Short mmCIF file of C-alpha atoms in Angstrom, two decimals:
data_model
loop_
_atom_site.label_atom_id
_atom_site.label_comp_id
_atom_site.label_asym_id
_atom_site.label_seq_id
_atom_site.Cartn_x
_atom_site.Cartn_y
_atom_site.Cartn_z
CA MET A 29 -55.51 5.47 5.96
CA GLU A 30 -51.71 5.01 5.48
CA MET A 31 -49.84 7.35 3.60
CA GLU A 32 -46.39 7.55 1.87
CA ALA A 33 -43.96 9.96 3.90
CA GLY A 34 -43.51 13.22 2.54
CA GLN A 35 -47.58 13.92 1.90
CA MET A 36 -49.62 15.12 4.22
CA PRO A 37 -53.60 14.13 5.49
CA SER A 38 -56.24 15.84 4.41
CA ALA A 39 -57.77 17.42 7.61
CA PRO A 40 -55.32 17.61 10.29
CA PRO A 41 -55.40 15.75 13.58
CA GLN A 42 -57.40 17.00 16.03
CA SER A 43 -54.92 15.79 18.78
CA GLY A 44 -52.00 14.42 19.35
CA PRO A 45 -50.93 10.06 19.30
CA SER A 46 -51.89 8.55 22.07
CA SER A 47 -49.45 5.60 23.90
CA GLY A 48 -51.61 3.29 22.76
CA ASN A 49 -50.90 3.07 19.04
CA VAL A 50 -48.16 5.20 18.79
CA PRO A 51 -45.49 3.15 15.17
CA ASP A 52 -42.06 1.93 16.28
CA LEU A 53 -40.21 4.50 15.18
CA MET A 54 -37.02 3.35 15.88
CA ARG A 55 -37.62 -0.30 13.77
CA ILE A 56 -35.43 0.52 10.59
CA GLY A 57 -38.15 0.33 7.82
CA PRO A 58 -42.11 2.20 6.82
CA ALA A 59 -43.50 3.48 9.77
CA GLN A 60 -46.93 2.46 9.84
CA VAL A 61 -47.87 6.46 10.16
CA ASN A 62 -50.43 9.17 8.92
CA THR A 63 -47.52 11.85 8.61
CA GLN A 64 -45.10 13.85 7.25
CA MET A 65 -41.19 12.63 8.16
CA ASP A 66 -38.58 15.01 7.73
CA VAL A 67 -34.62 14.70 7.15
CA GLU A 68 -32.31 17.39 8.80
CA THR A 69 -28.60 16.55 7.13
CA ASP A 70 -25.71 18.16 9.17
CA ILE A 71 -22.01 17.88 8.73
CA LEU A 72 -19.97 17.09 11.99
CA GLU A 73 -16.05 17.88 12.16
CA PRO A 74 -14.10 15.51 15.07
CA VAL A 75 -13.85 17.30 18.75
CA VAL A 76 -10.24 15.72 17.94
CA PHE A 77 -8.37 14.13 15.55
CA SER A 78 -4.22 12.91 14.85
CA GLN A 79 -3.13 10.79 12.46
CA ASN A 80 -3.93 7.90 14.81
CA PHE A 81 -7.39 8.85 16.37
CA CYS A 82 -10.38 11.16 16.15
CA ARG A 83 -13.48 11.61 17.79
CA PHE A 84 -17.16 12.84 16.64
CA ARG A 85 -19.52 14.01 19.63
CA LEU A 86 -23.63 13.17 18.13
CA GLN A 87 -25.81 16.01 19.16
CA ASN A 88 -28.85 14.70 21.08
CA LYS A 89 -31.43 15.64 18.55
CA GLY A 90 -33.60 13.39 16.22
CA ILE A 91 -33.54 10.16 15.72
CA LEU A 92 -30.17 9.44 13.58
CA HIS A 93 -29.75 7.31 10.31
CA SER A 94 -28.28 4.62 9.98
CA ASN A 95 -26.88 5.14 6.72
CA SER A 96 -25.32 8.10 7.72
CA LYS A 97 -22.14 8.28 6.44
CA LEU A 98 -18.43 8.77 7.26
CA THR A 99 -15.55 10.63 4.44
CA PHE A 100 -12.00 10.17 4.48
CA SER A 101 -9.44 11.03 2.06
CA VAL A 102 -5.55 10.38 2.11
CA ASP A 103 -2.98 12.80 0.72
CA VAL A 104 0.28 11.87 -0.85
CA THR A 105 2.03 14.95 -1.56
CA ASN A 106 5.07 13.28 0.14
CA HIS A 107 5.08 10.12 -2.44
CA ALA A 108 8.20 10.39 -5.03
CA ALA A 109 6.44 9.46 -8.34
CA GLY A 110 3.19 7.01 -9.08
CA LYS A 111 0.35 6.02 -8.43
CA CYS A 112 -1.66 4.93 -4.90
CA SER A 113 -4.91 3.71 -4.44
CA PHE A 114 -6.72 2.41 -1.11
CA PRO A 115 -6.52 -1.90 -1.08
CA LEU A 116 -8.77 -3.07 -4.26
CA ASN A 117 -10.87 -5.67 -2.12
CA VAL A 118 -11.14 -3.45 1.51
CA GLY A 119 -10.73 0.44 -0.15
CA VAL A 120 -11.83 2.95 1.88
CA HIS A 121 -11.71 0.34 5.40
CA SER A 122 -8.50 -0.09 5.57
CA LEU A 123 -8.14 3.72 7.51
CA ILE A 124 -9.48 2.31 9.89
CA ASP A 125 -8.26 -0.22 12.84
CA ARG A 126 -11.50 0.03 15.42
CA CYS A 127 -14.07 1.64 16.01
CA VAL A 128 -16.11 2.25 18.56
CA LEU A 129 -19.60 3.51 20.08
CA LYS A 130 -20.01 4.94 23.36
CA ALA A 131 -22.75 6.74 25.18
CA GLY A 132 -21.40 8.08 28.44
CA GLY A 133 -18.15 6.66 27.42
CA LYS A 134 -19.84 3.19 27.41
CA SER A 135 -19.01 1.22 24.86
CA ILE A 136 -22.57 -0.04 23.10
CA CYS A 137 -20.50 -1.10 20.09
CA GLU A 138 -16.81 -1.94 18.87
CA THR A 139 -14.99 -4.11 16.31
CA SER A 140 -11.37 -4.61 16.83
CA ASP A 141 -8.95 -5.11 13.99
CA PHE A 142 -11.94 -3.63 11.75
CA ASN A 143 -10.45 -2.82 8.33
CA HIS A 144 -9.11 -6.82 8.46
CA TYR A 145 -12.79 -7.78 9.35
CA SER A 146 -13.73 -5.63 6.45
CA SER A 147 -12.04 -8.30 4.22
CA TYR A 148 -13.83 -10.45 5.38
CA GLN A 149 -17.37 -9.10 5.18
CA SER A 150 -16.30 -7.14 2.06
CA THR A 151 -16.21 -10.81 -0.31
CA PHE A 152 -20.15 -10.76 -0.01
CA ILE A 153 -20.49 -7.70 -1.59
CA ASN A 154 -21.48 -8.58 -5.67
CA PRO A 155 -18.81 -7.77 -7.91
CA GLN A 156 -20.55 -5.84 -9.98
CA HIS A 157 -22.10 -3.16 -7.26
CA ASN A 158 -17.91 -3.01 -6.39
CA LYS A 159 -17.29 -2.24 -10.49
CA GLN A 160 -20.44 0.31 -10.20
CA ARG A 161 -20.55 1.38 -6.98
CA GLU A 162 -18.58 0.99 -4.54
CA ALA A 163 -15.51 2.26 -6.81
CA LEU A 164 -16.65 5.40 -6.39
CA THR A 165 -18.27 5.27 -2.74
CA THR A 166 -15.62 3.38 -0.73
CA GLY A 167 -12.11 2.55 -3.14
CA ARG A 168 -13.10 -1.46 -3.14
CA MET A 169 -12.97 -2.77 -6.60
CA LEU A 170 -12.53 -5.82 -6.79
CA CYS A 171 -14.57 -7.75 -10.09
CA ARG A 172 -13.27 -10.35 -12.05
CA LYS A 173 -13.90 -10.69 -16.27
CA TRP A 174 -12.10 -13.51 -18.84
CA ASP A 175 -8.68 -12.46 -19.99
CA TYR A 176 -9.73 -11.92 -23.83
CA GLN A 177 -7.06 -9.29 -24.62
CA GLU A 178 -4.32 -12.43 -23.97
CA TYR A 179 -5.14 -14.86 -25.95
CA SER A 180 -5.89 -14.96 -29.55
CA SER A 181 -7.98 -18.07 -29.44
CA ASN A 182 -11.87 -17.01 -28.09
CA ALA A 183 -11.81 -18.89 -25.18
CA ALA A 184 -10.18 -17.45 -22.58
CA PRO A 185 -8.89 -20.14 -19.65
CA LYS A 186 -8.49 -17.18 -17.18
CA TYR A 187 -9.08 -14.06 -15.92
CA THR A 188 -8.23 -10.99 -14.33
CA LEU A 189 -9.97 -7.72 -13.05
CA ASP A 190 -12.41 -5.61 -14.32
CA LEU A 191 -11.56 -2.13 -13.52
CA GLY A 192 -14.25 -0.63 -16.73
CA LEU A 193 -11.46 0.18 -18.54
CA GLU A 194 -11.22 -0.33 -22.23
CA LEU A 195 -7.66 -1.87 -23.14
CA ASP A 196 -6.13 -1.92 -25.85
CA LYS A 197 -4.75 -4.60 -28.14
CA ARG A 198 -1.75 -2.41 -29.45
CA ASP A 199 -0.32 -2.34 -26.48
CA LEU A 200 -0.30 -5.60 -25.66
CA ALA A 201 1.48 -6.78 -28.71
CA ALA A 202 3.90 -4.34 -27.89
CA GLY A 203 4.62 -5.65 -25.11
CA ASN A 204 3.27 -2.74 -22.62
CA PHE A 205 -0.14 -3.57 -21.79
CA THR A 206 -1.17 -3.33 -18.03
CA ASN A 207 -3.83 -3.09 -16.20
CA ASP A 208 -3.97 0.71 -14.54
CA LEU A 209 -6.48 2.20 -12.43
CA PRO A 210 -9.88 4.13 -13.56
CA ARG A 211 -8.54 7.90 -12.56
CA PHE A 212 -11.29 8.69 -9.90
CA CYS A 213 -9.91 6.13 -7.35
CA ILE A 214 -6.03 7.20 -7.91
CA MET A 215 -4.26 9.29 -5.47
CA GLU A 216 -1.04 10.90 -7.15
CA LYS A 217 1.48 14.06 -5.52
CA ASP A 218 0.56 15.13 -9.37
CA GLY A 219 -2.54 15.24 -11.38
CA GLY A 220 -1.21 15.01 -14.45
CA ASP A 221 -4.33 14.77 -16.83
CA SER A 222 -5.93 17.99 -14.32
CA LYS A 223 -5.77 21.01 -15.63
CA ASN A 224 -3.93 22.78 -13.15
CA GLY A 225 -1.62 19.63 -12.34
CA THR A 226 -2.66 19.70 -8.46
CA LYS A 227 -2.49 16.89 -6.46
CA THR A 228 -5.22 14.10 -7.06
CA SER A 229 -6.54 12.75 -3.57
CA PRO A 230 -10.16 11.77 -3.88
CA VAL A 231 -12.81 11.23 -0.98
CA PHE A 232 -14.81 7.84 0.02
CA GLN A 233 -17.08 7.45 2.46
CA ILE A 234 -18.03 4.65 5.37
CA ALA A 235 -21.49 3.93 6.47
CA LEU A 236 -22.44 3.88 9.85
CA ASN A 237 -24.09 1.23 9.91
CA ASP A 238 -20.71 -0.88 7.69
CA LEU A 239 -18.94 0.48 10.75
CA PHE A 240 -21.42 -1.11 14.26
CA PRO A 241 -23.73 -3.71 13.31
CA PHE A 242 -25.66 -1.95 16.11
CA LEU A 243 -27.08 -0.25 13.82
CA LYS A 244 -27.60 -2.59 10.85
CA MET A 245 -31.23 -3.05 12.68
CA ASN A 246 -31.72 -0.39 15.55
CA GLN A 247 -31.73 3.79 14.86
CA LEU A 248 -30.27 5.84 17.68
CA PRO A 249 -33.17 8.03 19.20
CA LEU A 250 -30.59 10.72 20.13
CA TYR A 251 -33.29 13.15 21.50
CA MET A 252 -34.07 11.03 24.49
CA PHE A 253 -30.84 10.69 25.28
CA LYS A 254 -29.57 12.67 28.55
CA GLU A 255 -25.44 11.64 27.35
CA ASP A 256 -23.76 12.57 25.46
CA ILE A 257 -22.91 10.18 22.29
CA ASP A 258 -19.57 9.61 21.09
CA LEU A 259 -18.03 7.93 18.14
CA GLU A 260 -14.01 6.44 18.01
CA LEU A 261 -12.02 5.75 15.72
CA HIS A 262 -8.88 4.54 16.35
CA PHE A 263 -6.71 4.51 12.15
CA ALA A 264 -4.62 1.94 11.55
CA ALA A 265 -0.59 2.54 10.51
CA SER A 266 0.28 4.44 7.68
CA HIS A 267 1.67 1.35 5.91
CA LYS A 268 -1.68 -0.10 6.12
CA ARG A 269 -3.19 2.04 4.44
CA GLY A 270 -2.47 2.38 0.70
CA VAL A 271 -1.40 0.51 -2.25
CA THR A 272 1.52 1.59 -4.14
CA VAL A 273 3.42 0.91 -7.41
CA GLU A 274 6.95 1.01 -6.12
CA ASP A 275 9.03 -0.39 -3.90
CA HIS A 276 9.48 2.02 -0.66
CA ASN A 277 7.69 3.41 1.94
CA THR A 278 4.71 6.16 1.11
CA ASN A 279 3.25 7.94 3.73
CA PHE A 280 -0.76 7.89 3.57
CA HIS A 281 -1.24 10.91 5.38
CA ILE A 282 -5.53 11.55 6.53
CA ASP A 283 -6.33 14.47 5.27
CA GLN A 284 -8.01 16.58 8.31
CA ASP A 285 -9.86 18.75 5.62
CA GLN A 286 -11.67 15.92 4.77
CA VAL A 287 -12.46 14.24 8.08
CA SER A 288 -16.27 14.48 8.75
CA MET A 289 -19.48 12.84 9.45
CA ILE A 290 -22.70 13.13 7.09
CA ALA A 291 -25.22 13.26 10.07
CA ASP A 292 -28.68 12.63 9.12
CA TYR A 293 -30.86 13.56 11.19
CA ILE A 294 -34.92 12.03 11.01
CA TYR A 295 -37.92 13.45 12.47
CA TYR A 296 -41.34 13.46 12.98
CA PRO A 297 -44.37 16.50 14.04
CA GLN A 298 -43.37 16.67 17.96
CA GLU A 299 -46.49 15.68 19.43
CA MET A 300 -45.95 11.93 18.03
CA MET A 301 -41.83 12.36 19.29
CA ASP A 302 -42.97 13.67 22.82
CA ALA A 303 -45.46 10.64 23.14
CA TYR A 304 -43.17 7.63 22.08
CA ALA A 305 -40.57 8.86 24.42
CA SER A 306 -43.09 9.43 26.54
CA ALA A 307 -44.06 5.81 25.64
CA ASN A 308 -40.89 4.43 26.00
CA SER A 309 -39.19 5.85 28.80
CA GLN A 310 -37.59 2.30 29.28
CA MET A 311 -36.65 0.03 26.33
CA SER A 312 -34.31 -2.62 25.50
CA PHE A 313 -32.03 -3.51 21.98
CA THR A 314 -30.76 -6.62 21.13
CA TYR A 315 -28.13 -6.49 18.45
CA VAL A 316 -24.64 -8.96 18.03
CA ASP A 317 -20.89 -6.94 18.67
CA TYR A 318 -17.78 -8.75 17.63
CA ARG A 319 -14.70 -9.84 20.15
CA LEU A 320 -11.52 -10.31 18.76
CA ASN A 321 -8.32 -12.94 19.41
CA LYS A 322 -5.38 -13.03 17.63
CA ARG A 323 -2.14 -15.61 17.98
CA SER A 324 0.68 -16.04 16.34
CA VAL A 325 1.28 -18.89 14.21
CA VAL A 326 4.68 -19.32 12.83
CA ALA A 327 5.52 -21.17 8.80
CA ASP A 328 8.77 -23.43 8.01
CA GLY A 329 7.15 -24.08 4.52
CA ALA A 330 7.59 -27.80 5.14
CA ASN A 331 6.07 -28.99 8.22
CA SER A 332 2.31 -28.28 9.20
CA ASN A 333 1.03 -26.25 11.50
CA ILE A 334 -1.48 -27.46 13.96
CA ALA A 335 -2.99 -24.90 16.41
CA ILE A 336 -5.79 -25.61 19.33
CA GLN A 337 -6.74 -21.98 20.72
CA ASN A 338 -8.98 -20.55 22.87
CA VAL A 339 -10.75 -17.55 21.48
CA GLY A 340 -12.50 -16.88 24.61
CA GLY A 341 -16.54 -16.33 24.63
CA ALA A 342 -17.92 -18.17 28.43
CA GLY A 343 -20.30 -17.77 29.86
CA ARG A 344 -21.37 -15.97 26.32
CA ILE A 345 -23.85 -16.35 23.65
CA VAL A 346 -22.28 -17.05 20.48
CA ASN A 347 -23.68 -17.00 17.65
CA LYS A 348 -20.94 -17.92 15.52
CA LEU A 349 -17.32 -17.37 14.58
CA PHE A 350 -15.20 -16.91 11.86
CA TYR A 351 -11.24 -16.32 11.35
CA ALA A 352 -8.76 -14.86 8.96
CA LEU A 353 -5.04 -15.90 9.18
CA SER A 354 -2.82 -12.98 7.07
CA VAL A 355 0.74 -11.42 7.41
CA ASP A 356 1.07 -7.83 8.64
CA LYS A 357 4.15 -7.12 6.59
CA ALA A 358 6.40 -4.68 7.49
CA ALA A 359 6.41 -0.61 5.77
CA GLY A 360 7.98 -1.07 2.13
CA VAL A 361 6.33 -4.66 2.16
CA ALA A 362 2.89 -4.60 2.93
CA GLU A 363 2.48 -1.86 0.37
CA GLN A 364 3.39 -3.37 -2.56
CA ASN A 365 0.54 -6.22 -2.30
CA LEU A 366 -3.21 -5.01 -3.87
CA PHE A 367 -4.59 -6.44 -0.87
CA ASN A 368 -1.89 -4.59 1.48
CA VAL A 369 -1.98 -7.35 4.41
CA TYR A 370 -6.16 -7.50 4.24
CA THR A 371 -5.48 -11.30 2.49
CA SER A 372 -6.79 -14.44 4.72
CA GLN A 373 -4.11 -17.04 3.17
CA GLY A 374 -4.58 -20.68 1.99
CA THR A 375 -2.07 -23.66 2.18
CA ALA A 376 -0.11 -23.86 -0.99
CA VAL A 377 -0.30 -26.32 -3.98
CA ASP A 378 2.03 -27.42 -5.75
CA ARG A 379 1.43 -27.14 -9.53
CA ALA A 380 5.59 -28.63 -10.85
CA ASN A 381 3.74 -31.67 -12.15
CA GLY A 382 1.46 -29.42 -14.40
CA THR A 383 -2.16 -31.90 -14.35
CA PRO A 384 -4.53 -31.07 -11.95
CA ALA A 385 -4.64 -34.56 -10.91
CA ALA A 386 -0.10 -34.66 -9.94
CA ARG A 387 -0.97 -31.52 -7.86
CA ASP A 388 -0.49 -31.08 -4.17
CA MET A 389 -2.41 -29.51 -1.27
CA GLY A 390 -1.23 -28.42 1.89
CA VAL A 391 -3.91 -29.87 4.65
CA LEU A 392 -6.27 -27.47 5.55
CA SER A 393 -8.23 -29.12 8.62
CA HIS A 394 -10.18 -27.66 11.01
CA ASN A 395 -12.89 -28.34 13.96
CA ILE A 396 -14.94 -26.27 16.81
CA ARG A 397 -15.56 -27.93 20.36
CA TYR A 398 -17.15 -26.12 22.78
CA ASN A 399 -19.72 -27.14 25.83
CA ASP A 400 -17.35 -30.06 25.98
CA ASN A 401 -18.48 -31.68 22.67
CA TYR A 402 -17.10 -31.23 19.09
CA LEU A 403 -19.10 -29.00 16.92
CA TYR A 404 -18.46 -31.86 13.15
CA PRO A 405 -18.37 -35.41 14.77
CA ILE A 406 -14.93 -35.62 12.03
CA ASP A 407 -12.11 -32.78 11.50
CA ILE A 408 -13.84 -31.27 7.92
CA THR A 409 -10.56 -31.82 5.83
CA ASN A 410 -12.41 -31.37 2.39
CA ARG A 411 -12.63 -27.55 0.90
CA ALA A 412 -16.42 -27.27 -0.79
CA ARG A 413 -17.15 -28.42 2.69
CA LEU A 414 -15.32 -25.82 4.39
CA PHE A 415 -16.93 -23.35 1.48
CA SER A 416 -20.52 -24.37 2.06
CA ASN A 417 -20.66 -24.07 5.52
CA LEU A 418 -18.85 -20.59 5.07
CA ALA A 419 -21.80 -19.52 2.58
CA GLN A 420 -24.76 -20.61 4.95
CA SER A 421 -23.52 -20.03 8.23
CA HIS A 422 -23.08 -15.79 6.59
CA GLY A 423 -26.63 -16.34 5.27
CA SER A 424 -25.06 -15.47 1.35
CA VAL A 425 -22.38 -17.12 -0.57
CA PRO A 426 -18.86 -15.01 -1.07
CA PHE A 427 -18.35 -13.87 -4.30
CA ILE A 428 -14.76 -15.36 -4.81
CA SER A 429 -12.97 -17.67 -7.37
CA LYS A 430 -11.08 -21.03 -6.35
CA ASP A 431 -8.15 -20.05 -6.97
CA GLU A 432 -8.51 -17.16 -3.88
CA TYR A 433 -10.23 -19.61 -2.04
CA SER A 434 -8.07 -22.79 -1.88
CA GLY A 435 -6.27 -22.37 -5.28
CA GLU A 436 -6.41 -25.85 -7.09
CA PHE A 437 -7.26 -24.77 -10.65
CA ASP A 438 -4.69 -22.21 -11.99
CA ILE A 439 -7.22 -19.51 -13.83
CA ILE A 440 -5.56 -15.86 -12.30
CA SER A 441 -4.00 -14.40 -14.74
CA ALA A 442 -0.73 -13.57 -14.59
CA GLU A 443 -1.32 -9.70 -16.09
CA LEU A 444 0.21 -6.31 -13.99
CA VAL A 445 -2.54 -5.13 -12.32
CA GLN A 446 -1.10 -2.00 -10.64
CA GLY A 447 2.71 -2.71 -11.51
CA ARG A 448 1.54 -6.06 -9.55
CA VAL A 449 1.56 -9.68 -11.10
CA LEU A 450 -2.58 -10.12 -10.44
CA SER A 451 -2.13 -14.25 -9.94
CA THR A 452 0.67 -13.65 -6.58
CA ASN A 453 -0.99 -11.03 -4.86
CA ILE A 454 -4.56 -12.77 -4.65
CA ASN A 455 -4.04 -16.82 -5.05
CA THR A 456 -5.33 -18.81 -2.29
CA GLN A 457 -5.71 -14.96 -0.23
CA MET A 458 -9.41 -15.33 0.31
CA THR A 459 -9.55 -18.79 2.97
CA PHE A 460 -11.89 -17.84 5.36
CA VAL A 461 -13.09 -20.12 7.99
CA GLU A 462 -16.13 -19.58 9.89
CA ASP A 463 -18.69 -21.89 11.93
CA ARG A 464 -22.48 -20.48 13.18
CA LEU A 465 -22.91 -22.76 16.73
CA ASN A 466 -26.05 -24.96 16.22
CA ARG A 467 -26.99 -25.60 19.70
CA ASN A 468 -28.50 -22.42 20.82
CA GLU A 469 -26.55 -22.88 23.79
CA ARG A 470 -24.92 -20.11 26.41
CA VAL A 471 -20.95 -21.34 26.06
CA ASN A 472 -19.48 -22.86 29.56
CA SER A 473 -16.49 -21.49 31.50
CA ARG A 474 -14.27 -23.03 29.46
CA GLY A 475 -14.63 -20.70 26.23
CA ILE A 476 -14.31 -21.97 22.65
CA GLU A 477 -11.71 -24.38 21.48
CA VAL A 478 -10.94 -23.56 17.75
CA TYR A 479 -8.80 -27.08 15.92
CA GLU A 480 -6.52 -26.07 13.19
CA THR A 481 -3.99 -27.65 11.05
CA TRP A 482 -2.17 -26.19 8.26
CA GLY A 483 0.06 -28.19 6.29
CA GLY A 484 1.88 -26.22 3.51
CA LEU A 485 1.66 -23.24 4.42
CA PRO A 486 4.49 -20.74 3.04
CA ALA A 487 7.09 -19.84 5.23
CA GLU A 488 6.19 -16.37 6.91
CA THR A 489 4.61 -15.14 10.43
CA TYR A 490 1.18 -15.05 10.91
CA VAL A 491 -1.43 -13.29 12.99
CA TRP A 492 -4.43 -15.79 13.20
CA ARG A 493 -7.56 -13.72 13.80
CA VAL A 494 -11.02 -15.22 14.84
CA TRP A 495 -13.60 -12.63 15.20
CA LEU A 496 -16.61 -14.03 18.03
CA GLU A 497 -20.20 -12.73 17.44
CA VAL A 498 -22.05 -12.85 20.26
CA VAL A 499 -24.94 -11.28 21.21
CA LYS A 500 -25.26 -8.08 23.39
CA MET A 501 -28.19 -5.92 24.67
CA ALA A 502 -28.97 -2.76 25.85
CA THR A 503 -31.54 -0.72 28.13
CA LEU A 504 -32.04 2.90 27.24
CA ASN A 505 -33.89 3.86 31.27
CA ASN A 506 -34.52 7.74 31.15
CA GLY A 507 -31.94 8.98 28.67
CA VAL A 508 -29.05 6.67 30.29
CA LEU A 509 -28.16 3.55 27.75
CA THR A 510 -26.41 0.17 29.81
CA PRO A 511 -25.44 -2.43 27.35
CA VAL A 512 -24.73 -5.30 29.07
CA PHE A 513 -23.89 -8.94 27.48
CA ALA A 514 -27.04 -11.31 26.71
#
């Protein structure tokens, strides 16, 4: 007879479970077990902390719940005036530049440029979730709506952001309209509307399985480890942490008092956990990890940029790869963009002639070569095909508009959001490209080559980031974990 978690059997079992019928306690999902599950929550402080780095050490007890949280808050008390927030598309994830999960000093899972990686992953979150949940938990606020306020007719030819606030038509008529952010996500030097006028520093959270894909499908049996489990976070530079209205530098200072880990430990009856450890003294995990390759791309705004880049992967099993092309802007500039630097720049669109048929789009040509063959018979230049590949490779459709991806329609409103013109901030800023390698082969010693041509990139120095999704394995043998590439 199966019983739900939290219920006890009508009569206690006569003996503990044998090794032949022990349920898989590590699998995420309901366990086929007639017993009670207890959850214990600890608030862990970092054992090492600075404005550049922090480390948490987990306790070797119970089974770590993969949806445990890390909390962060940013102090802007040195800010001259006005309001600050996290980038609207990635939220609090902008704080993390690199994250590493270690066992006994060995890296289990790590992601470099995690904040840029989050700009890609965040596009697959439903905008309604951003508005109703993520805005409160992570600071993501990218939700769209048709801009009826700006037009007198019933038609809305352009869209703006839906930040959950009702807009005052009288302010619009007086020319004072600006689409502001909700109070709960704003960081201020002075609380203003608060009763005591103190600073406003909201606390946001990051789920552990967002940092480490290893935990999407596996839970760590910490009680079976004989090694120390460490979680290391490298923080981004101050000017890449947030968005400010003013045109000057802001020190986004991480508040050490609010940095903590809310660790949930799952417990089953002791005899069941002992039986599981005895039956699985040697166990293996298969998971994916991400490896980053990046280089500079210098565009003059007139000529096409052609790049053939070897992105690695030699001797590895690579499921897919994706890239972003962004500008790492300097302090005083990066904070003025609604997305800060967490974008993927697309080619320019010439709208000088005004009509869609006369618009001139810069060419984006793409192909992949590995194991001495091209992934596509001919280079892909159609944006719809690139978008389709992105959706198929990830397994879901990204929630971005055609203007945000390719800039073809000119339907983004020019309203001000947090003091910034929306259309210039998000147009062609989400041109992510992704490919799934379809031969199920190990990559040979030459590695993977990406063939890319950008025509009409705005004149800037870009950083081209390519992430490879590689397959790894970890073996837990008598309490010692050994991670290797598959």
